[in-house]
Each structure stands twice: as structure tokens, then as C-alpha cells.
Amino acid sequence: MILTLKRTPGIYLVGFMGSGKSTIGRLLAERIGWHFVDLDAEIEAAESMSILEIFETRGEAEFRRVEREKMRVLVRAIVSGRPTVLALGGGAIVQHENYALLENNGVAIWLDCPLAIVRRRVEPASHRPLARDPVSFAELYETRRESYARADYRIAIESDDPAVAMEAVLRLPLFK
């Protein structure tokens, strides 16, 4: 395992909504014997409301503030030695402060899922506030790719089988 993970045992899964971060993250954490945390689920539990409700009642800016604070707490636990696979929300790494928080505190892996697959996975879900307008959705997808590309590694998602992606992650040099 690379020195970064030995020093700070954090694996951060980044990527657009619907790319499989939570599903793949759970499988990965179970396989390597680490804790798994879904950032959005942690926010919903702490705020006692869904992400959609936070967006609708308090706005995106307030959601991003809460997200940043929750990330700080989680990364502190990782830095303290709690090995964790952390699935970030689709917009988390876009925020410069959030990226800076992760940059030297573990390894970021981009789950790069094609827009067509993401769209198919996300369209039936009504709980995603940024997925309501198909044109804006596609623009957001393209805009965020630059931020995701800053991750340490990229895994191309070409299948709906999360085990395939998890195995690709395990083949990364960081596990050698």
C-alpha cells in the first residue's frame, strides 16, 4: 500500500451523481476491511432532512456549507487513523476548500461514468435536485469533469456491475 494511505488511511470516491460511489464504496470498504461512510447520508442524518429538502428550504449555498463542515469532521477522523472509504457527493470536490481538505489526506479516485449511464440511473430518482432539467444536468456533468480529473486515479465505469469497478480499484498501484 502506498505511503499516503499508510500515513492517512482515506480513500475518497468522487464522481458525478449516479456514478456508483456509494455502491462501489461499500463493496470496496468491505473487501479491504475499512469503514465506509457516505457523505450525503451523513449530512441527511445530521440535519434530519433529505438533501432535496435542504436544497429546497435552505438553498445550495447552505447545503455546501454543511457538506464542508461534515467533510472536515470525517477527514479529521481519517487523519486520526480511522481507515475509511468515503463516498463524496457529486459536487463536493468541486468546492476548492473541500478539494484542499482531501488533497494530502488520503487518495481520491474518480469514478468516471458516461453521461448516458448516469442519466439512465438518475432520471427515475426524484430526490436529486440538480437532475431535474436535462439540459442543465448535461452542462453540470461537463463542467464538473475538470474538478473530478484532479483525483489521484480515474476508473472508467463501463458496466452496471459494481463488482467490476471495485476490482478495477483494487488493481490500482496504491494497493500493491
Short mmCIF file of N, CA and C in Angstrom, two decimals, residues 45-108:
data_model
loop_
_atom_site.label_atom_id
_atom_site.label_comp_id
_atom_site.label_asym_id
_atom_site.label_seq_id
_atom_site.Cartn_x
_atom_site.Cartn_y
_atom_site.Cartn_z
N ALA A 45 -28.53 12.53 7.95
CA ALA A 45 -28.72 12.12 9.35
C ALA A 45 -28.49 13.29 10.30
N ALA A 46 -27.44 14.05 10.06
CA ALA A 46 -27.11 15.17 10.95
C ALA A 46 -28.15 16.29 10.88
N GLU A 47 -28.70 16.51 9.71
CA GLU A 47 -29.66 17.60 9.50
C GLU A 47 -31.11 17.16 9.66
N SER A 48 -31.33 15.87 9.81
CA SER A 48 -32.68 15.30 9.92
C SER A 48 -33.59 15.71 8.76
N MET A 49 -33.00 15.76 7.58
CA MET A 49 -33.77 16.02 6.36
C MET A 49 -32.97 15.53 5.16
N SER A 50 -33.67 15.32 4.06
CA SER A 50 -33.02 14.83 2.86
C SER A 50 -32.22 15.96 2.19
N ILE A 51 -31.33 15.57 1.30
CA ILE A 51 -30.57 16.55 0.54
C ILE A 51 -31.53 17.45 -0.23
N LEU A 52 -32.55 16.84 -0.82
CA LEU A 52 -33.56 17.61 -1.55
C LEU A 52 -34.21 18.65 -0.65
N GLU A 53 -34.59 18.27 0.55
CA GLU A 53 -35.21 19.21 1.49
C GLU A 53 -34.25 20.33 1.88
N ILE A 54 -32.98 20.01 2.06
CA ILE A 54 -32.00 21.04 2.38
C ILE A 54 -31.91 22.04 1.24
N PHE A 55 -31.81 21.54 0.01
CA PHE A 55 -31.75 22.42 -1.17
C PHE A 55 -33.00 23.29 -1.25
N GLU A 56 -34.16 22.68 -1.05
CA GLU A 56 -35.42 23.42 -1.22
C GLU A 56 -35.68 24.42 -0.11
N THR A 57 -35.30 24.11 1.12
CA THR A 57 -35.63 25.00 2.24
C THR A 57 -34.50 25.95 2.62
N ARG A 58 -33.25 25.52 2.38
CA ARG A 58 -32.12 26.35 2.82
C ARG A 58 -31.20 26.78 1.70
N GLY A 59 -31.37 26.18 0.52
CA GLY A 59 -30.57 26.57 -0.64
C GLY A 59 -29.27 25.79 -0.77
N GLU A 60 -28.71 25.87 -1.98
CA GLU A 60 -27.49 25.13 -2.26
C GLU A 60 -26.30 25.66 -1.46
N ALA A 61 -26.21 26.96 -1.28
CA ALA A 61 -25.08 27.53 -0.53
C ALA A 61 -25.03 26.97 0.89
N GLU A 62 -26.20 26.87 1.54
CA GLU A 62 -26.23 26.33 2.89
C GLU A 62 -25.89 24.84 2.87
N PHE A 63 -26.38 24.13 1.86
CA PHE A 63 -26.03 22.72 1.74
C PHE A 63 -24.51 22.56 1.63
N ARG A 64 -23.87 23.38 0.80
CA ARG A 64 -22.42 23.29 0.61
C ARG A 64 -21.67 23.61 1.91
N ARG A 65 -22.18 24.53 2.70
CA ARG A 65 -21.56 24.85 3.99
C ARG A 65 -21.63 23.64 4.92
N VAL A 66 -22.80 23.03 5.00
CA VAL A 66 -22.99 21.84 5.85
C VAL A 66 -22.11 20.70 5.35
N GLU A 67 -22.05 20.53 4.05
CA GLU A 67 -21.22 19.48 3.44
C GLU A 67 -19.75 19.67 3.81
N ARG A 68 -19.26 20.90 3.71
CA ARG A 68 -17.86 21.21 4.04
C ARG A 68 -17.56 20.90 5.52
N GLU A 69 -18.47 21.30 6.40
CA GLU A 69 -18.26 21.04 7.83
C GLU A 69 -18.25 19.54 8.13
N LYS A 70 -19.16 18.80 7.52
CA LYS A 70 -19.22 17.34 7.74
C LYS A 70 -17.96 16.68 7.18
N MET A 71 -17.48 17.16 6.03
CA MET A 71 -16.24 16.61 5.47
C MET A 71 -15.07 16.84 6.41
N ARG A 72 -14.99 18.03 7.00
CA ARG A 72 -13.89 18.32 7.94
C ARG A 72 -13.88 17.31 9.09
N VAL A 73 -15.04 17.04 9.63
CA VAL A 73 -15.15 16.09 10.74
C VAL A 73 -14.70 14.70 10.30
N LEU A 74 -15.17 14.27 9.14
CA LEU A 74 -14.84 12.93 8.66
C LEU A 74 -13.36 12.80 8.32
N VAL A 75 -12.80 13.82 7.68
CA VAL A 75 -11.38 13.76 7.33
C VAL A 75 -10.53 13.79 8.60
N ARG A 76 -10.95 14.54 9.61
CA ARG A 76 -10.22 14.53 10.90
C ARG A 76 -10.16 13.12 11.48
N ALA A 77 -11.27 12.40 11.39
CA ALA A 77 -11.29 11.02 11.90
C ALA A 77 -10.33 10.14 11.09
N ILE A 78 -10.29 10.34 9.79
CA ILE A 78 -9.39 9.57 8.93
C ILE A 78 -7.94 9.90 9.27
N VAL A 79 -7.63 11.18 9.41
CA VAL A 79 -6.27 11.61 9.75
C VAL A 79 -5.86 11.05 11.11
N SER A 80 -6.82 10.87 11.99
CA SER A 80 -6.55 10.31 13.32
C SER A 80 -6.31 8.80 13.28
N GLY A 81 -6.46 8.21 12.09
CA GLY A 81 -6.13 6.80 11.95
C GLY A 81 -7.30 5.87 11.73
N ARG A 82 -8.49 6.40 11.45
CA ARG A 82 -9.65 5.54 11.19
C ARG A 82 -9.72 5.26 9.68
N PRO A 83 -9.28 4.09 9.23
CA PRO A 83 -9.29 3.78 7.79
C PRO A 83 -10.72 3.81 7.24
N THR A 84 -10.93 4.65 6.23
CA THR A 84 -12.28 4.87 5.73
C THR A 84 -12.31 5.04 4.22
N VAL A 85 -13.31 4.43 3.61
CA VAL A 85 -13.67 4.73 2.23
C VAL A 85 -14.83 5.70 2.33
N LEU A 86 -14.65 6.89 1.79
CA LEU A 86 -15.64 7.95 1.88
C LEU A 86 -16.19 8.28 0.51
N ALA A 87 -17.49 8.05 0.32
CA ALA A 87 -18.17 8.41 -0.93
C ALA A 87 -18.63 9.85 -0.80
N LEU A 88 -18.09 10.72 -1.65
CA LEU A 88 -18.45 12.14 -1.61
C LEU A 88 -19.66 12.39 -2.50
N GLY A 89 -20.37 13.47 -2.21
CA GLY A 89 -21.45 13.90 -3.09
C GLY A 89 -20.86 14.39 -4.40
N GLY A 90 -21.66 14.43 -5.43
CA GLY A 90 -21.19 14.79 -6.77
C GLY A 90 -20.54 16.15 -6.87
N GLY A 91 -20.95 17.10 -6.04
CA GLY A 91 -20.39 18.44 -6.11
C GLY A 91 -19.35 18.75 -5.07
N ALA A 92 -19.07 17.81 -4.19
CA ALA A 92 -18.18 18.09 -3.06
C ALA A 92 -16.78 18.48 -3.49
N ILE A 93 -16.19 17.76 -4.40
CA ILE A 93 -14.80 18.02 -4.77
C ILE A 93 -14.68 19.27 -5.66
N VAL A 94 -15.80 19.74 -6.17
CA VAL A 94 -15.80 20.95 -6.99
C VAL A 94 -15.43 22.17 -6.14
N GLN A 95 -15.82 22.15 -4.89
CA GLN A 95 -15.52 23.24 -3.97
C GLN A 95 -14.04 23.21 -3.63
N HIS A 96 -13.33 24.30 -3.89
CA HIS A 96 -11.88 24.34 -3.69
C HIS A 96 -11.47 23.96 -2.27
N GLU A 97 -12.17 24.47 -1.28
CA GLU A 97 -11.84 24.15 0.11
C GLU A 97 -11.94 22.66 0.39
N ASN A 98 -12.94 22.02 -0.19
CA ASN A 98 -13.11 20.58 0.02
C ASN A 98 -11.98 19.80 -0.64
N TYR A 99 -11.61 20.20 -1.84
CA TYR A 99 -10.52 19.51 -2.52
C TYR A 99 -9.22 19.67 -1.72
N ALA A 100 -8.97 20.87 -1.22
CA ALA A 100 -7.77 21.12 -0.43
C ALA A 100 -7.75 20.25 0.83
N LEU A 101 -8.90 20.02 1.40
CA LEU A 101 -9.02 19.18 2.59
C LEU A 101 -8.60 17.73 2.30
N LEU A 102 -8.95 17.25 1.13
CA LEU A 102 -8.65 15.86 0.77
C LEU A 102 -7.25 15.67 0.21
N GLU A 103 -6.73 16.71 -0.40
CA GLU A 103 -5.53 16.62 -1.23
C GLU A 103 -4.37 15.85 -0.60
N ASN A 104 -4.04 16.10 0.63
CA ASN A 104 -2.91 15.42 1.25
C ASN A 104 -3.34 14.52 2.41
N ASN A 105 -4.59 14.13 2.39
CA ASN A 105 -5.13 13.31 3.48
C ASN A 105 -5.76 12.03 2.97
N GLY A 106 -5.08 11.38 2.07
CA GLY A 106 -5.59 10.14 1.50
C GLY A 106 -5.50 10.18 -0.01
N VAL A 107 -6.29 9.34 -0.66
CA VAL A 107 -6.25 9.19 -2.11
C VAL A 107 -7.65 9.37 -2.67
N ALA A 108 -7.77 10.21 -3.69
CA ALA A 108 -9.06 10.42 -4.37
C ALA A 108 -9.10 9.57 -5.64
#
